[in-house]
């Protein structure tokens, strides 16, 4: 099995490829200027990009821009210094990455990069319709900031409903075993479904 290698993307062509793949994955286009002031890491097998993520280590944070002002005024979290925060965005893993071990390797690399950034709070944002990302976020014991329609500026686009939360780098690190178990169970279910489809196909073909 070809090993997964990681690379920080600096070439404009690589960044554009990553942004396009993420847009195709979630249906949302990330602003180019926002992306350019982020650290973008791509996961590769041979020369093919099979996943990636974006780390934003200083304001302005896209997730907090979508939180209504009334929530910001009422939530004590917003009294914290934003330079103690970082944001994870643009996470995607190709459907071609099917094994639990490969998926875990990408998530583990992301978590280690988050840990090395040494920020106190890690901001997370998810499309409420994306159950996979929501489930992964839930493994980090996050604190909810906001859930509902995003507050959008004129012309801006995002998911129709979002969940913004935060956790800590320590929570992400100590919960790595949970990520493995979640992906192992997911891979097991995928294998069972594949076997079921193969059995049904065999039965159909055997009918006279």
Short mmCIF file of C-alpha atoms in Angstrom, two decimals:
data_model
loop_
_atom_site.label_atom_id
_atom_site.label_comp_id
_atom_site.label_asym_id
_atom_site.label_seq_id
_atom_site.Cartn_x
_atom_site.Cartn_y
_atom_site.Cartn_z
CA UNK A 1 0.00 0.00 0.00
CA UNK A 2 1.36 3.37 -1.02
CA UNK A 3 2.26 5.53 2.00
CA UNK A 4 0.45 8.81 2.60
CA UNK A 5 2.72 11.83 2.61
CA UNK A 6 1.91 15.33 3.85
CA UNK A 7 3.04 18.64 2.46
CA UNK A 8 2.35 22.26 3.35
CA UNK A 9 0.98 23.85 0.19
CA UNK A 10 2.75 27.00 -0.98
CA UNK A 11 2.47 26.86 -4.78
CA UNK A 12 -0.55 28.75 -6.10
CA UNK A 13 -1.50 25.84 -8.35
CA UNK A 14 -1.55 23.41 -5.39
CA UNK A 15 -3.66 25.79 -3.31
CA UNK A 16 -6.14 26.23 -6.16
CA UNK A 17 -6.36 22.43 -6.56
CA UNK A 18 -7.02 22.04 -2.84
CA UNK A 19 -9.71 24.77 -2.80
CA UNK A 20 -11.46 23.24 -5.80
CA UNK A 21 -11.46 19.77 -4.27
CA UNK A 22 -12.83 21.12 -1.00
CA UNK A 23 -15.54 23.05 -2.86
CA UNK A 24 -16.56 19.89 -4.71
CA UNK A 25 -16.57 18.01 -1.40
CA UNK A 26 -18.83 20.33 0.64
CA UNK A 27 -20.36 22.71 -1.91
CA UNK A 28 -18.87 25.86 -0.35
CA UNK A 29 -16.10 27.96 -1.86
CA UNK A 30 -13.61 29.34 0.66
CA UNK A 31 -12.44 32.93 0.02
CA UNK A 32 -9.05 33.05 -1.66
CA UNK A 33 -7.60 35.78 0.61
CA UNK A 34 -8.69 33.82 3.70
CA UNK A 35 -7.01 30.73 2.32
CA UNK A 36 -3.78 32.55 1.51
CA UNK A 37 -3.27 33.64 5.14
CA UNK A 38 -3.85 30.09 6.38
CA UNK A 39 -1.56 27.10 6.62
CA UNK A 40 -2.88 24.51 4.17
CA UNK A 41 -1.67 20.93 4.40
CA UNK A 42 -2.31 18.41 1.65
CA UNK A 43 -2.26 14.63 1.98
CA UNK A 44 -0.84 12.80 -1.05
CA UNK A 45 -0.52 9.28 -2.39
CA UNK A 46 2.12 9.43 -5.07
CA UNK A 47 1.27 12.75 -6.77
CA UNK A 48 -2.48 12.66 -6.14
CA UNK A 49 -3.99 14.89 -3.46
CA UNK A 50 -6.34 12.70 -1.42
CA UNK A 51 -7.14 14.99 1.49
CA UNK A 52 -6.23 18.17 3.25
CA UNK A 53 -6.97 20.70 5.94
CA UNK A 54 -6.49 24.35 6.77
CA UNK A 55 -5.18 25.86 10.00
CA UNK A 56 -5.83 29.51 10.81
CA UNK A 57 -3.75 30.68 13.77
CA UNK A 58 -4.68 34.35 14.06
CA UNK A 59 -7.83 36.49 13.61
CA UNK A 60 -10.06 36.99 11.71
CA UNK A 61 -11.71 33.59 12.12
CA UNK A 62 -14.32 32.60 9.56
CA UNK A 63 -16.37 30.53 12.02
CA UNK A 64 -16.80 33.43 14.45
CA UNK A 65 -17.81 35.80 11.64
CA UNK A 66 -20.96 33.70 11.18
CA UNK A 67 -22.03 33.91 14.84
CA UNK A 68 -24.79 36.52 15.44
CA UNK A 69 -23.79 39.59 17.43
CA UNK A 70 -26.38 38.85 20.13
CA UNK A 71 -24.71 35.48 20.79
CA UNK A 72 -21.27 37.09 20.97
CA UNK A 73 -22.50 39.62 23.50
CA UNK A 74 -24.06 36.95 25.72
CA UNK A 75 -21.39 34.24 25.54
CA UNK A 76 -18.43 34.60 27.94
CA UNK A 77 -16.18 32.78 25.49
CA UNK A 78 -15.88 35.96 23.42
CA UNK A 79 -14.10 37.71 26.29
CA UNK A 80 -11.07 35.53 25.60
CA UNK A 81 -8.16 36.88 23.59
CA UNK A 82 -8.60 35.74 19.98
CA UNK A 83 -4.84 35.34 19.68
CA UNK A 84 -5.20 32.39 22.06
CA UNK A 85 -7.44 30.72 19.47
CA UNK A 86 -6.98 28.89 16.21
CA UNK A 87 -9.43 27.62 13.62
CA UNK A 88 -9.65 24.33 11.74
CA UNK A 89 -11.32 24.61 8.36
CA UNK A 90 -11.34 23.07 4.91
CA UNK A 91 -11.09 19.46 6.10
CA UNK A 92 -11.76 16.91 3.38
CA UNK A 93 -10.78 13.32 2.72
CA UNK A 94 -11.28 11.74 -0.69
CA UNK A 95 -13.82 8.94 -1.02
CA UNK A 96 -10.92 6.93 -2.43
CA UNK A 97 -9.45 6.75 1.09
CA UNK A 98 -11.43 3.79 2.37
CA UNK A 99 -9.27 2.10 5.01
CA UNK A 100 -9.69 3.11 8.65
CA UNK A 101 -5.91 3.22 9.14
CA UNK A 102 -5.39 5.71 6.29
CA UNK A 103 -8.24 7.92 7.47
CA UNK A 104 -6.85 7.82 11.00
CA UNK A 105 -3.40 8.78 9.71
CA UNK A 106 -4.80 11.96 8.14
CA UNK A 107 -6.75 12.89 11.28
CA UNK A 108 -3.76 12.12 13.52
CA UNK A 109 -1.53 14.36 11.42
CA UNK A 110 -4.10 17.16 11.67
CA UNK A 111 -4.36 16.75 15.45
CA UNK A 112 -0.57 16.79 15.87
CA UNK A 113 -0.31 20.01 13.83
CA UNK A 114 -3.02 21.53 16.03
CA UNK A 115 -1.14 20.49 19.15
CA UNK A 116 2.12 22.00 17.90
CA UNK A 117 0.38 25.34 17.22
CA UNK A 118 0.11 25.74 21.03
CA UNK A 119 -3.18 27.64 21.00
CA UNK A 120 -5.48 27.44 24.01
CA UNK A 121 -8.74 27.09 22.08
CA UNK A 122 -9.52 25.28 18.84
CA UNK A 123 -12.52 26.58 16.88
CA UNK A 124 -14.64 24.08 14.97
CA UNK A 125 -17.41 24.71 12.44
CA UNK A 126 -19.58 22.12 10.74
CA UNK A 127 -22.45 21.96 8.32
CA UNK A 128 -25.34 20.54 10.36
CA UNK A 129 -26.21 18.31 7.40
CA UNK A 130 -22.77 16.66 7.44
CA UNK A 131 -23.18 13.90 10.01
CA UNK A 132 -19.62 12.56 9.50
CA UNK A 133 -17.95 15.84 10.49
CA UNK A 134 -20.42 16.38 13.33
CA UNK A 135 -19.60 12.95 14.70
CA UNK A 136 -15.85 13.58 14.49
CA UNK A 137 -16.25 16.93 16.27
CA UNK A 138 -18.30 15.26 19.02
CA UNK A 139 -15.30 13.06 19.87
CA UNK A 140 -13.34 16.15 20.98
CA UNK A 141 -15.78 17.01 23.81
CA UNK A 142 -16.55 20.44 22.28
CA UNK A 143 -18.35 23.33 23.94
CA UNK A 144 -21.16 24.71 21.80
CA UNK A 145 -20.98 28.38 20.82
CA UNK A 146 -23.76 28.63 18.27
CA UNK A 147 -26.08 26.45 16.21
CA UNK A 148 -28.40 27.77 13.50
CA UNK A 149 -28.35 29.93 10.40
CA UNK A 150 -25.04 31.72 9.79
CA UNK A 151 -24.91 35.50 9.93
CA UNK A 152 -23.80 36.37 6.39
CA UNK A 153 -22.57 39.61 4.90
CA UNK A 154 -24.00 40.66 1.55
CA UNK A 155 -22.76 38.33 -1.17
CA UNK A 156 -21.21 35.84 1.25
CA UNK A 157 -22.05 32.14 1.03
CA UNK A 158 -21.89 29.34 3.56
CA UNK A 159 -23.86 26.33 4.74
CA UNK A 160 -27.56 26.91 5.39
CA UNK A 161 -27.21 25.82 9.03
CA UNK A 162 -24.01 25.57 11.03
CA UNK A 163 -22.66 24.50 14.39
CA UNK A 164 -19.76 26.51 15.83
CA UNK A 165 -17.98 25.10 18.86
CA UNK A 166 -14.59 25.02 20.51
CA UNK A 167 -12.36 22.50 22.20
CA UNK A 168 -8.74 22.38 23.35
CA UNK A 169 -5.64 20.85 21.83
CA UNK A 170 -5.34 18.51 24.82
CA UNK A 171 -8.88 17.21 24.32
CA UNK A 172 -8.10 16.48 20.68
CA UNK A 173 -4.87 14.69 21.55
CA UNK A 174 -6.20 12.43 24.33
CA UNK A 175 -9.20 11.39 22.24
CA UNK A 176 -7.19 9.92 19.35
CA UNK A 177 -8.18 6.35 20.40
CA UNK A 178 -11.83 7.37 19.98
CA UNK A 179 -11.13 8.47 16.41
CA UNK A 180 -9.60 5.08 15.63
CA UNK A 181 -12.56 3.18 17.06
CA UNK A 182 -14.99 5.39 15.14
CA UNK A 183 -13.18 4.84 11.85
CA UNK A 184 -12.76 1.12 12.48
CA UNK A 185 -16.50 0.79 13.06
CA UNK A 186 -17.18 2.84 9.94
CA UNK A 187 -14.86 0.64 7.87
CA UNK A 188 -16.53 -2.49 9.28
CA UNK A 189 -19.98 -1.21 8.30
CA UNK A 190 -18.69 -0.32 4.84
CA UNK A 191 -17.30 -3.85 4.40
CA UNK A 192 -20.58 -5.39 5.54
CA UNK A 193 -22.55 -3.25 3.09
CA UNK A 194 -20.19 -4.24 0.27
CA UNK A 195 -20.63 -7.92 1.11
CA UNK A 196 -24.40 -7.45 1.21
CA UNK A 197 -24.40 -5.83 -2.22
CA UNK A 198 -22.21 -8.60 -3.61
CA UNK A 199 -24.54 -11.26 -2.16
CA UNK A 200 -27.63 -9.57 -3.60
CA UNK A 201 -25.94 -9.31 -6.99
CA UNK A 202 -25.01 -12.98 -6.91
CA UNK A 203 -28.60 -13.93 -6.03
CA UNK A 204 -29.99 -11.84 -8.89
CA UNK A 205 -27.56 -13.36 -11.35
CA UNK A 206 -28.47 -16.86 -10.14
CA UNK A 207 -32.16 -16.42 -10.86
CA UNK A 208 -33.30 -18.27 -14.02
#
